[in-house]
mmCIF file of C-alpha atoms and ligand atoms in Angstrom:
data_model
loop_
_atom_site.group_PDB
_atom_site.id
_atom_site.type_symbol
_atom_site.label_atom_id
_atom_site.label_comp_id
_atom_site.label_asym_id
_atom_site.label_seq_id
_atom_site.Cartn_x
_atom_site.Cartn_y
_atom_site.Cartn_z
ATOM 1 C CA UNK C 1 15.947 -56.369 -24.751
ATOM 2 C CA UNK C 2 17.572 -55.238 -21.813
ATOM 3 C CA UNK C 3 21.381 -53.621 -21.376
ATOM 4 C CA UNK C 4 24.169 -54.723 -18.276
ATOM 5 C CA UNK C 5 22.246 -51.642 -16.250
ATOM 6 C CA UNK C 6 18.613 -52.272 -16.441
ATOM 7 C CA UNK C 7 18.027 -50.187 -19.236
ATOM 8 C CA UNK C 8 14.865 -51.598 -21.517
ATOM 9 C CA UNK C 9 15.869 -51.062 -25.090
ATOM 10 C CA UNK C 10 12.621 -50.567 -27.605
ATOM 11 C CA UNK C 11 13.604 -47.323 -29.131
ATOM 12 C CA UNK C 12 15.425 -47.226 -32.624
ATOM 13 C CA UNK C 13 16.494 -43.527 -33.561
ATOM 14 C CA UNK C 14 17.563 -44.293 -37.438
ATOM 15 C CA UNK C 15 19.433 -41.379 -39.541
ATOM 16 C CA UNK C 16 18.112 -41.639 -43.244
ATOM 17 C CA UNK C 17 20.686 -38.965 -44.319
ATOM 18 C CA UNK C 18 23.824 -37.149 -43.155
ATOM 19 C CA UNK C 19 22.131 -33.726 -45.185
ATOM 20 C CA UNK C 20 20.614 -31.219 -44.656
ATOM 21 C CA UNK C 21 18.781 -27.385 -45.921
ATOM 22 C CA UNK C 22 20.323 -25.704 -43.130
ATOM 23 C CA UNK C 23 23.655 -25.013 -41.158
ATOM 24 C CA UNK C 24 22.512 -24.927 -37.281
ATOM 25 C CA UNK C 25 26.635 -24.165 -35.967
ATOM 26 C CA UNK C 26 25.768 -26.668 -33.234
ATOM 27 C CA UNK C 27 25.193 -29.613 -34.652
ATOM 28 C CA UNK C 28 27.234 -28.971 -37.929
ATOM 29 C CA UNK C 29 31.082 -27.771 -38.739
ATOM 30 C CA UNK C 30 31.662 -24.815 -40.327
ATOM 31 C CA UNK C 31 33.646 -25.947 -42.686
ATOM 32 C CA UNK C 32 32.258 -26.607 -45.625
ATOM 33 C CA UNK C 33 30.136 -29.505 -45.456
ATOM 34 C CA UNK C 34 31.291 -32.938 -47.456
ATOM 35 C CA UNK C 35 28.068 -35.388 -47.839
ATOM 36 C CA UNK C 36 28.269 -39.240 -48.105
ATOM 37 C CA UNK C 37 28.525 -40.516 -51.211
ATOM 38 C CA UNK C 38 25.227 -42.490 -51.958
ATOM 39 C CA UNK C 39 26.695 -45.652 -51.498
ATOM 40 C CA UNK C 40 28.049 -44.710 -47.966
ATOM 41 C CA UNK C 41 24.631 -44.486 -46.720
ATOM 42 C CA UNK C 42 22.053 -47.674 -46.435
ATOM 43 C CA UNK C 43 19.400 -47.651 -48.715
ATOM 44 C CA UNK C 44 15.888 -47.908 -47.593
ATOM 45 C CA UNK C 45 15.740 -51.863 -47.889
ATOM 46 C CA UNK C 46 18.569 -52.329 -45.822
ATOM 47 C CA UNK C 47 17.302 -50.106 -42.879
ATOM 48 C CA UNK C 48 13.519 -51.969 -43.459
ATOM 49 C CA UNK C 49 15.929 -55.048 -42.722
ATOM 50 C CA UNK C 50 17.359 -54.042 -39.800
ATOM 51 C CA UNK C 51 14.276 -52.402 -38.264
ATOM 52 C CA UNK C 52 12.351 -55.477 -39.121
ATOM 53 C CA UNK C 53 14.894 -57.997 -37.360
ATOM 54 C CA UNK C 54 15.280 -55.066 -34.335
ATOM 55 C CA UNK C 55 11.313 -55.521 -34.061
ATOM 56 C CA UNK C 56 11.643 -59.102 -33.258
ATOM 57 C CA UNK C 57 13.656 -58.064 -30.588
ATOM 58 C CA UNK C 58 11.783 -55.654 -28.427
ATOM 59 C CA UNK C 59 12.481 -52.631 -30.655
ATOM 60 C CA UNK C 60 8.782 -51.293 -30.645
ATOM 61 C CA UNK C 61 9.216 -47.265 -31.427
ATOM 62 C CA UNK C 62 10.911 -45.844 -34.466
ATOM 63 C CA UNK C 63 12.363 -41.889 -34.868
ATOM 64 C CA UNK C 64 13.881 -41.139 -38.178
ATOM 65 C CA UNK C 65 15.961 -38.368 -38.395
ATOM 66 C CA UNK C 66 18.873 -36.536 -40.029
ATOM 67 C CA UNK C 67 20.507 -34.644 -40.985
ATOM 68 C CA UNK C 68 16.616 -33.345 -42.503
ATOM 69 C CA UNK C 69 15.021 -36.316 -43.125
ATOM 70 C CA UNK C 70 12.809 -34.654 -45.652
ATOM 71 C CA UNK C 71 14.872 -33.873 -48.021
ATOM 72 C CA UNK C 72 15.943 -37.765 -48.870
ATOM 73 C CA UNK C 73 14.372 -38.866 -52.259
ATOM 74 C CA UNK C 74 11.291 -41.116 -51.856
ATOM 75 C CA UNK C 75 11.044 -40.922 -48.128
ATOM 76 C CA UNK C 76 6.791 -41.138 -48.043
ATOM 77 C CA UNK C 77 6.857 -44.689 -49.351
ATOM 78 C CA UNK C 78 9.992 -45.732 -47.394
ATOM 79 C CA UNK C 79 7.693 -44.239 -43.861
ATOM 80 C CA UNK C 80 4.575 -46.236 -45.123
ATOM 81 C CA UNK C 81 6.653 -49.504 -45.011
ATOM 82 C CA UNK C 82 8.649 -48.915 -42.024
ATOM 83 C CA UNK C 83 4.962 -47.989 -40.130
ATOM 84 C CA UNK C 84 3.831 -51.398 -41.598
ATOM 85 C CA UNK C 85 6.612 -53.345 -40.105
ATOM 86 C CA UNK C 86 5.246 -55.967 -37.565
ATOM 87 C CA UNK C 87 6.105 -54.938 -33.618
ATOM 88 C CA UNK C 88 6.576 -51.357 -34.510
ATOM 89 C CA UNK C 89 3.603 -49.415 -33.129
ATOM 90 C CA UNK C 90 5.020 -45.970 -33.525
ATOM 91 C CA UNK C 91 7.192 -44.253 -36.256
ATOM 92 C CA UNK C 92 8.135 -40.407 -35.650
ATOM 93 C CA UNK C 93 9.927 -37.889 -37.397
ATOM 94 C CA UNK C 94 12.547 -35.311 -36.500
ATOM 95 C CA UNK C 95 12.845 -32.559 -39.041
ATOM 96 C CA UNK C 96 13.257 -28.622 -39.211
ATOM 97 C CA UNK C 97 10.024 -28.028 -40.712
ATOM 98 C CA UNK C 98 10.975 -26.429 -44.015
ATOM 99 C CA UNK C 99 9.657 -29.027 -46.545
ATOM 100 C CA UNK C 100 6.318 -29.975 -44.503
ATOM 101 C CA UNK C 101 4.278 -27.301 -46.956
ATOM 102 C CA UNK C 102 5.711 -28.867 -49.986
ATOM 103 C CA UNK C 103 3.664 -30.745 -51.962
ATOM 104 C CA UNK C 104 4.250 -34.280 -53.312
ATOM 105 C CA UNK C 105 3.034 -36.540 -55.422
ATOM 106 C CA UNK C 106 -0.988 -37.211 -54.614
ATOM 107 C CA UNK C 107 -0.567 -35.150 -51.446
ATOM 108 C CA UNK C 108 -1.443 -31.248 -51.201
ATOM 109 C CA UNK C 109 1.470 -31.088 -48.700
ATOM 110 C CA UNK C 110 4.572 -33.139 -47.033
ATOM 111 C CA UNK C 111 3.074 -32.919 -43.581
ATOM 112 C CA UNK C 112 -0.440 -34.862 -44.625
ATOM 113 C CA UNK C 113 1.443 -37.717 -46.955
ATOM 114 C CA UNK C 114 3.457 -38.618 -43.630
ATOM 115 C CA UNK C 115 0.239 -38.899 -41.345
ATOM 116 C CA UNK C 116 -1.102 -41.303 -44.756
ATOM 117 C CA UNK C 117 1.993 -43.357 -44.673
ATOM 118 C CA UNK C 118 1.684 -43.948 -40.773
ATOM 119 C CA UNK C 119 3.505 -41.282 -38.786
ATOM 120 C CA UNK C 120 2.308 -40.656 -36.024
ATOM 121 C CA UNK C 121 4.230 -37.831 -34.160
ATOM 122 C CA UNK C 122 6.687 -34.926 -35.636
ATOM 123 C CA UNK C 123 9.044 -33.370 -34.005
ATOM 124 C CA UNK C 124 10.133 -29.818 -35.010
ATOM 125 C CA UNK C 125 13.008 -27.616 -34.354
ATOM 126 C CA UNK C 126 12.458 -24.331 -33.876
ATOM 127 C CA UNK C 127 14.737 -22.329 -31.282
ATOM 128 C CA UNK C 128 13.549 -18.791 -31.797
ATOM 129 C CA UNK C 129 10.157 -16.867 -33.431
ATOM 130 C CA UNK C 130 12.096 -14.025 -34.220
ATOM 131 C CA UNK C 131 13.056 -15.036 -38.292
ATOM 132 C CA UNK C 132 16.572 -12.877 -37.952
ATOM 133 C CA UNK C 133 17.975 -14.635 -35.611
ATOM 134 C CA UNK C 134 16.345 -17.953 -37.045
ATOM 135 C CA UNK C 135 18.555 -17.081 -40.229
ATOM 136 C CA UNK C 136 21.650 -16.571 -37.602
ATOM 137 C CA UNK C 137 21.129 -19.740 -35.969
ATOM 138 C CA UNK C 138 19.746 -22.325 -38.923
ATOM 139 C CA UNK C 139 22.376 -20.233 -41.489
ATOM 140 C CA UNK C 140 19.181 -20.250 -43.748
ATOM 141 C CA UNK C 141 16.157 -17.468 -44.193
ATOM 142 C CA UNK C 142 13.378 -20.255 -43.661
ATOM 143 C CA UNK C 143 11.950 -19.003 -40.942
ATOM 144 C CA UNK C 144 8.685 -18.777 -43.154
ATOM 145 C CA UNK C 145 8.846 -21.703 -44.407
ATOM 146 C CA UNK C 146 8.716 -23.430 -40.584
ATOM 147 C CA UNK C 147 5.749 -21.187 -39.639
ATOM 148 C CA UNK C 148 3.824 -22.502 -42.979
ATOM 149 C CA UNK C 149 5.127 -25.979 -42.400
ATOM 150 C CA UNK C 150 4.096 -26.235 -38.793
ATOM 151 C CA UNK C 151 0.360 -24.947 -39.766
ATOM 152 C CA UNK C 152 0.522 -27.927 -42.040
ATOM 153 C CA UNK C 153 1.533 -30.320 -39.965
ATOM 154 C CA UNK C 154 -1.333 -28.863 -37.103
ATOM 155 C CA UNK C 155 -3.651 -29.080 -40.134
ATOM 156 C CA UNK C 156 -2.623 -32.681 -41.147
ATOM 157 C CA UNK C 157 -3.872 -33.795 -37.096
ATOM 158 C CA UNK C 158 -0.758 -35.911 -36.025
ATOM 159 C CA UNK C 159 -1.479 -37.190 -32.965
ATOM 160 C CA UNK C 160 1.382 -35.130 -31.367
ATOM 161 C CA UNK C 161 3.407 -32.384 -32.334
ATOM 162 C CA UNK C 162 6.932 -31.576 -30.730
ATOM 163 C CA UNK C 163 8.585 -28.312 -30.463
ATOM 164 C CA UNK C 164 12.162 -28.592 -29.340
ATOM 165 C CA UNK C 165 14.208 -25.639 -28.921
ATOM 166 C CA UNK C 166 18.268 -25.691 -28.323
ATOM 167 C CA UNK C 167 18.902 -23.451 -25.635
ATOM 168 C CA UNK C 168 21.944 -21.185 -26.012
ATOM 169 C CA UNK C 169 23.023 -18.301 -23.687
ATOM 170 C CA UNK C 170 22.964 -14.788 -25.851
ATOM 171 C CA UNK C 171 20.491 -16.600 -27.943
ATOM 172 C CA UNK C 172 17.470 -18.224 -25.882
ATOM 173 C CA UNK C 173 17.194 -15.345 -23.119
ATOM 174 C CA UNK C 174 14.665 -13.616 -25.066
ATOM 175 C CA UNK C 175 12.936 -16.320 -26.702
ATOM 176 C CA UNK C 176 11.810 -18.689 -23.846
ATOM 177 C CA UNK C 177 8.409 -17.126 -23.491
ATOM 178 C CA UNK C 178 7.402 -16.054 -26.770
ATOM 179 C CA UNK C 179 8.174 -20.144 -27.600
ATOM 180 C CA UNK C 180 6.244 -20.857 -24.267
ATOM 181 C CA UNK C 181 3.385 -18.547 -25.866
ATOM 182 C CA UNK C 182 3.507 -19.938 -29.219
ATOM 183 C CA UNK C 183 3.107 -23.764 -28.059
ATOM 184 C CA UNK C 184 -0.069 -22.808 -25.954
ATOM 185 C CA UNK C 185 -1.559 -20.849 -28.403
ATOM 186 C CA UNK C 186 -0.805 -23.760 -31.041
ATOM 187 C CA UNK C 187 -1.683 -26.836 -28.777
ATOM 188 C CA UNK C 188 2.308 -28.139 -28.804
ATOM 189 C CA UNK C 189 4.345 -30.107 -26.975
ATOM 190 C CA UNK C 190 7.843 -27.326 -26.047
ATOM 191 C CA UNK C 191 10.882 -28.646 -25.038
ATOM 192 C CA UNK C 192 14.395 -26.787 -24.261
ATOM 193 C CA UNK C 193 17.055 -28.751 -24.939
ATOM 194 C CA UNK C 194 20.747 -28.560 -23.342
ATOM 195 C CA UNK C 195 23.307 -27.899 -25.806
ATOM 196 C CA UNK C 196 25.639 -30.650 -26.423
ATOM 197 C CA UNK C 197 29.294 -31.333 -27.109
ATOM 198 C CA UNK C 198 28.824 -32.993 -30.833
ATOM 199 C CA UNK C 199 29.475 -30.081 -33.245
ATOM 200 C CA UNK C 200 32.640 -27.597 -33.090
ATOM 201 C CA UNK C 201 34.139 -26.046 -30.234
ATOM 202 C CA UNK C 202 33.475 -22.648 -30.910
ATOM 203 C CA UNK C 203 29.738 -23.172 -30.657
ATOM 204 C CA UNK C 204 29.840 -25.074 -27.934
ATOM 205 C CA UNK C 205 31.648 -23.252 -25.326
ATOM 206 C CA UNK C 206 30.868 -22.683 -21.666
ATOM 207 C CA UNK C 207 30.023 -19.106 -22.648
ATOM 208 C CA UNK C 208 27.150 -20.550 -24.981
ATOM 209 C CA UNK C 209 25.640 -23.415 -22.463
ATOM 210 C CA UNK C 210 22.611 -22.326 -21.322
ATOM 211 C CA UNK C 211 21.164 -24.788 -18.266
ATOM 212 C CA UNK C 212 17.754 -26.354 -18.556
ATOM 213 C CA UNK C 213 17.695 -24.977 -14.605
ATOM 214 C CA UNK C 214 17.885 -21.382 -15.544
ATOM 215 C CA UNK C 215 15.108 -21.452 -18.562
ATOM 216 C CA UNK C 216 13.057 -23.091 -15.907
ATOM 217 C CA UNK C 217 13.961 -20.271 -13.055
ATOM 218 C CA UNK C 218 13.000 -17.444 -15.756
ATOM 219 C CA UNK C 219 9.741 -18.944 -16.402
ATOM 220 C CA UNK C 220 8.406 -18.828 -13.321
ATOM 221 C CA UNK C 221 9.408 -15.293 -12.800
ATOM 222 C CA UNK C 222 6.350 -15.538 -15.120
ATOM 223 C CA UNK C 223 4.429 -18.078 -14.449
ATOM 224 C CA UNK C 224 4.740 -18.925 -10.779
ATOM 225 C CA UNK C 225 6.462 -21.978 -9.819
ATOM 226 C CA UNK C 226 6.257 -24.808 -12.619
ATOM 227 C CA UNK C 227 4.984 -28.442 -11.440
ATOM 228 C CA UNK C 228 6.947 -31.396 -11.914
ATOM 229 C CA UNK C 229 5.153 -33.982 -13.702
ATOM 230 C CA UNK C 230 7.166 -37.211 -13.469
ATOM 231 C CA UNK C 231 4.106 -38.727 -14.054
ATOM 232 C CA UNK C 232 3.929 -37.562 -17.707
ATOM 233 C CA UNK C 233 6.431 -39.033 -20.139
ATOM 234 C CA UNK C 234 7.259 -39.194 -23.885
ATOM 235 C CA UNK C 235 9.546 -41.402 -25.475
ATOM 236 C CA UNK C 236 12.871 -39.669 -24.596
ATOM 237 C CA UNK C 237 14.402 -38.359 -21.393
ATOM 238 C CA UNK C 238 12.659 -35.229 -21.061
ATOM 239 C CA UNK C 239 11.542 -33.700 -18.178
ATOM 240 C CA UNK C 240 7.908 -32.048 -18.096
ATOM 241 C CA UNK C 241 6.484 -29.466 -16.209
ATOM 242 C CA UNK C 242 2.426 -27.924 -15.949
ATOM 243 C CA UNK C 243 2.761 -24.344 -16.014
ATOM 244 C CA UNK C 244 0.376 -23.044 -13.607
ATOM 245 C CA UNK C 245 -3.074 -21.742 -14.406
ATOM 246 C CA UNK C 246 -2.756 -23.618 -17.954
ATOM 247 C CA UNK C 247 -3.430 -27.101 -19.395
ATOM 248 C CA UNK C 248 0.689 -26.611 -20.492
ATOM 249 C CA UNK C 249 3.153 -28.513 -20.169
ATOM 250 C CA UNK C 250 7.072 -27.568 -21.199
ATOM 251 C CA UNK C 251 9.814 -30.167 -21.196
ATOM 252 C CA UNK C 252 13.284 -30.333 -20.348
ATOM 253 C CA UNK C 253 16.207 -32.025 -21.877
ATOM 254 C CA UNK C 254 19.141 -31.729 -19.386
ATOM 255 C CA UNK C 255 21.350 -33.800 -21.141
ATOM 256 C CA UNK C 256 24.437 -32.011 -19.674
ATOM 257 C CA UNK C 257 23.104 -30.786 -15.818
ATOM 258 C CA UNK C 258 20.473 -33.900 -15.095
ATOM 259 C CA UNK C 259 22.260 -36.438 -13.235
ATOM 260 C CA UNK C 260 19.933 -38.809 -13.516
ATOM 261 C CA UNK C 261 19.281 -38.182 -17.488
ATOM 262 C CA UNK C 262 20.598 -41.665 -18.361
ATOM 263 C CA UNK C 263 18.722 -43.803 -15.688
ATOM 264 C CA UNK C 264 15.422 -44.028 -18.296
ATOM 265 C CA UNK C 265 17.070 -44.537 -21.653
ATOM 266 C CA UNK C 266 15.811 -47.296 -23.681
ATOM 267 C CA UNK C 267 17.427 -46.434 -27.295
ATOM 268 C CA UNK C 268 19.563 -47.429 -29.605
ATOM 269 C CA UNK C 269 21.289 -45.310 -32.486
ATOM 270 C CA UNK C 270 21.739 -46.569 -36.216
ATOM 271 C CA UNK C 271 23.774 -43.931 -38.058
ATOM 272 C CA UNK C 272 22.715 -43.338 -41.734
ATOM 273 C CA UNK C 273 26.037 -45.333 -42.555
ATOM 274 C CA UNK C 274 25.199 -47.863 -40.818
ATOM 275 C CA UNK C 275 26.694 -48.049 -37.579
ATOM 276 C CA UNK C 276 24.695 -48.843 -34.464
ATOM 277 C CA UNK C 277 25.292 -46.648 -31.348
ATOM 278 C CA UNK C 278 24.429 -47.788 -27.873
ATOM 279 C CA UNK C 279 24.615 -43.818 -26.585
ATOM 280 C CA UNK C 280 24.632 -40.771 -28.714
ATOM 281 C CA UNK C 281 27.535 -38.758 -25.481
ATOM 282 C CA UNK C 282 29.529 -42.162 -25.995
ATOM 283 C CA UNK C 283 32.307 -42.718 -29.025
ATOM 284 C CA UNK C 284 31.250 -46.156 -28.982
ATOM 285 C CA UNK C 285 29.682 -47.364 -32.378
ATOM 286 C CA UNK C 286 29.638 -50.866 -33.957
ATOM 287 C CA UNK C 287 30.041 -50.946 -37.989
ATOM 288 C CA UNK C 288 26.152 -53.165 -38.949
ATOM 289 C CA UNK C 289 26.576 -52.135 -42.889
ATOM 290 C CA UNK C 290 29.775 -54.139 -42.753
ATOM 291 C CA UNK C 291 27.931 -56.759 -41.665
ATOM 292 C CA UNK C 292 24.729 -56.464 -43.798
ATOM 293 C CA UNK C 293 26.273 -55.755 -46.975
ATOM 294 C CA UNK C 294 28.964 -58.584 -46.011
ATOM 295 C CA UNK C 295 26.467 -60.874 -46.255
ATOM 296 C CA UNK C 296 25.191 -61.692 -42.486
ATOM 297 C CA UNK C 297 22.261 -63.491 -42.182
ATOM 298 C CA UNK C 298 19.231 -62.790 -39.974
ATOM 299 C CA UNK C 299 20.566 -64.227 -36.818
ATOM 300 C CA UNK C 300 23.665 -63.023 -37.006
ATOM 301 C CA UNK C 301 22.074 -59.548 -37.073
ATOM 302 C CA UNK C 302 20.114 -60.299 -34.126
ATOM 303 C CA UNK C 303 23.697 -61.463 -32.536
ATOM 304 C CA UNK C 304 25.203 -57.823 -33.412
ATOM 305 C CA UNK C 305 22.680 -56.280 -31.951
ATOM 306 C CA UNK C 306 22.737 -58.093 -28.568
ATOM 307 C CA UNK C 307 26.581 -57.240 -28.639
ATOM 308 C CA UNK C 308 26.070 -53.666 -29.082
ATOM 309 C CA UNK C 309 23.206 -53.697 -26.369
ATOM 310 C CA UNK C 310 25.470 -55.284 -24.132
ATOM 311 C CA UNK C 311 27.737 -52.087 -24.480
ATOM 312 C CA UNK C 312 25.577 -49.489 -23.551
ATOM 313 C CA UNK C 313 27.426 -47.743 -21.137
ATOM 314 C CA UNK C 314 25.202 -46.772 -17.538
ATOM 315 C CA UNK C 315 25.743 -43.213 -18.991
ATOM 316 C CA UNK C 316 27.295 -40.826 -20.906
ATOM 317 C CA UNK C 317 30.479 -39.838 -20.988
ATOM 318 C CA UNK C 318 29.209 -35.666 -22.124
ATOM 319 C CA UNK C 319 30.219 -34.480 -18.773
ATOM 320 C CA UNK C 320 33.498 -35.942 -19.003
ATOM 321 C CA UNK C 321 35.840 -33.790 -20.492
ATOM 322 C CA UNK C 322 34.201 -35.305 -23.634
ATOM 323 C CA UNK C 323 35.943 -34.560 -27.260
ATOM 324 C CA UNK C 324 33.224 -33.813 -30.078
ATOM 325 C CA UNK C 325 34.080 -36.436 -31.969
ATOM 326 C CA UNK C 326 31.161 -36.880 -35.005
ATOM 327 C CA UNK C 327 28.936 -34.144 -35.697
ATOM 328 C CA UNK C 328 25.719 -34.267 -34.754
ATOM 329 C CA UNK C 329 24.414 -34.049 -38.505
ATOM 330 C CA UNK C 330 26.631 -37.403 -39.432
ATOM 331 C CA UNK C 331 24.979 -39.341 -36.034
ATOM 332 C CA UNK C 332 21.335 -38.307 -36.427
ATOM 333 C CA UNK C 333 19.864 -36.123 -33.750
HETATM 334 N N1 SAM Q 1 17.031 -31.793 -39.099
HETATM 335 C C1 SAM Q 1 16.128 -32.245 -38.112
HETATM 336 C C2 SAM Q 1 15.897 -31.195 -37.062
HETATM 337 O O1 SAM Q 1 16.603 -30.178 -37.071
HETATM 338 O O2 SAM Q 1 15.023 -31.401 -36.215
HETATM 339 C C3 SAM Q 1 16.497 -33.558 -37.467
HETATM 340 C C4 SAM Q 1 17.932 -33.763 -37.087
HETATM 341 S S1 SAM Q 1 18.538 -32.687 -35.812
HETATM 342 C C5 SAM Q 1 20.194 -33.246 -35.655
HETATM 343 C C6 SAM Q 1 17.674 -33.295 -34.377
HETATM 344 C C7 SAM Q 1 17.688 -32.402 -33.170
HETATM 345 O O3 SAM Q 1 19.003 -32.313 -32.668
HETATM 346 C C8 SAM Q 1 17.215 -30.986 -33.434
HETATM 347 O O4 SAM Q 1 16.167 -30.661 -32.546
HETATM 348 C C9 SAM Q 1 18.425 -30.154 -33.139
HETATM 349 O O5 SAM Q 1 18.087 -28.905 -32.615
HETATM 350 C C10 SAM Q 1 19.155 -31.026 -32.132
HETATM 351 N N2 SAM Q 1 20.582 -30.721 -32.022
HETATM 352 C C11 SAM Q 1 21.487 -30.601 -33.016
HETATM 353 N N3 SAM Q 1 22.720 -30.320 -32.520
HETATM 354 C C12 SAM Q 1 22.577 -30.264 -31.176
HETATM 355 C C13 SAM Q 1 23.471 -30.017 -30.089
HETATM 356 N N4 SAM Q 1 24.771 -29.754 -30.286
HETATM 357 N N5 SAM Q 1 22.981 -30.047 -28.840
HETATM 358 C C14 SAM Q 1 21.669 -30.299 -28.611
HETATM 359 N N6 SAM Q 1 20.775 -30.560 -29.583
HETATM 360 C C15 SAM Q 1 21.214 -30.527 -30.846
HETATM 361 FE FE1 SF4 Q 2 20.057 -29.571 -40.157
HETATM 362 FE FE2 SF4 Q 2 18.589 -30.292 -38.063
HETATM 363 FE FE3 SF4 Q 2 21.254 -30.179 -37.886
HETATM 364 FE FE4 SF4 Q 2 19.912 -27.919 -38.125
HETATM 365 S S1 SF4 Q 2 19.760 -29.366 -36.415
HETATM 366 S S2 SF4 Q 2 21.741 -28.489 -39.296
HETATM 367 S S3 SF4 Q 2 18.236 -28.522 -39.386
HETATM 368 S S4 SF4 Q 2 20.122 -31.565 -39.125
#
């Protein structure tokens, strides 16, 4: 599958649920928080559908995310079937961390019943290692929790772990090498991550952005000068760097300050109600559970989702004088 720009599309990033354990400012409002109804959000056989007619097309890597993915009823099961789906070599999972320690049915722990059902990779957020401001950012004392869950999940031996860390000015100065630290010692993958536009204003101000260029630049008051690895990539539009005199690399996520953040992407959005987004820094979304539950067949999925490929824009629109518009928690980070 392949957009109007050259863009290769195999990536699916599906949101399971629009909630969540915590209240990170930036990618919630502050307002108090009104969930879905349960009939607003697909239910695990219609996203199986979808991802199974998306396979047929090129779609090859899953992500689900949230809101916290976790906390969705009956999620193991749902994971074993998507990771069984035909074409799809690799299902991931974004989540905070807090419910990989808890146990579940036939499994001493979260983290080892995903790696049974097929998961290969987790990604997990963790901006800070100091657990007060953990409970200022995340709006919840979990901090714990995160440290236990991670354990689990290094314990459970995914075949990668992800540490991705929002960087915010007042907030990250301090925390960019103990996180640097923490990933050696632990064998994971860091990445900083640009603050972006999709939660209220207040967070996201210019006093709050924190460039992916300047966490670099204080690192290698550190470390020496990092080296570029273009060679190495994941699935996303990071930017990795060795840090010198260590088998470490640390990403970067300039989705705001990278120019050229946009030329690689090869992903689609579907929104846990159902609509399908060609670009997460675009308003652009295409309503698929009006189709599905209207009654479209197969191919006229596969026709929707051509359509909406054909409207991925060359790039986002973040840098232009772009309106938050939905939260990140109701588009699935
Ligand atoms: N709850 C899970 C978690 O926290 O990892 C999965 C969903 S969360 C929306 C996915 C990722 O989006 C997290 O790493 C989070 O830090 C990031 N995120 C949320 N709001 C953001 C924003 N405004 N700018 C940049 N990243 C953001
Ligand atoms: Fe929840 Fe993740 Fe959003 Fe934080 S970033 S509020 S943990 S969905």
């Amino acid at each position: 599958m392949q957009d109007n720009h050259g863009h290769k599309i195999s990536y699916l990033r599906v949101s399971i649920t629009d909630r969540c354990n915590e209240r990170c400012g930036y990618c919630m409002p502050s307002e108090l928080q009104e969930w879905l109804p349960r009939e607003g959000v697909l239910s695990y056989e219609e996203i199986l559908r979808v991802v199974g007619i998306a396979a047929g097309m090129g779609i090859t890597k899953v992500r689900v995310t949230g809101g916290e993915p976790l906390t969705r009823r009956d999620i193991i099961p749902f994971l074993g079937r998507l990771c069984s789906i035909a074409g799809i070599s690799e299902v991931g999972v974004s989540t905070n961390g807090t419910l990989l320690s808890k146990t579940v049915p036939g499994f001493a722990t979260t983290a080892g019943a995903l790696l049974a059902a097929g998961v290969r990779s987790v990604n997990i957020s963790l901006d800070t290692l100091d657990s007060e401001a953990y409970a200022a950012t995340t709006g919840r004392d979990y901090f714990g929790r995160v440290m236990s869950g991670i354990n689990d999940a290094l314990g459970a031996g995914f075949e990668r772990i992800k540490l991705n860390a929002v960087l915010m000015r007042g907030r990250s100065e301090g925390q960019l090498l103990p996180l640097v630290e923490f990933a050696n010692e632990k064998g994971l993958l860091l990445r900083f991550i640009e603050l972006m536009p999709v939660s209220s204003g207040d967070v996201l101000s210019e006093s709050s952005f924190f460039p992916t260029a300047t966490a670099r630049r204080s690192l290698e008051e550190v470390f020496g000068k990092l080296q570029p690895r273009a060679d190495f990539r994941t699935n996303g539009p990071a930017s990795y760097f060795a840090v010198p005199g260590r088998d470490q690399l640390v990403g970067f996520i300039g989705a705001m300050t990278n120019l050229h953040f946009c030329e690689t992407c090869n992903k689609l959005r579907l929104t846990c109600d159902g609509k399908l987004r060609p670009c997460l820094g675009s308003h652009l979304e295409f309503d698929l559970m009006k189709e599905i539950r209207g009654g479209a067949s197969d191919k006229q999925i596969v026709e929707f989702i051509e359509h909406v490929v054909r409207r991925k824009p060359m790039a986002h629109d973040f840098r232009e004088n772009y309106q938050p518009g939905r939260k990140m928690i109701a588009i699935g980070g």
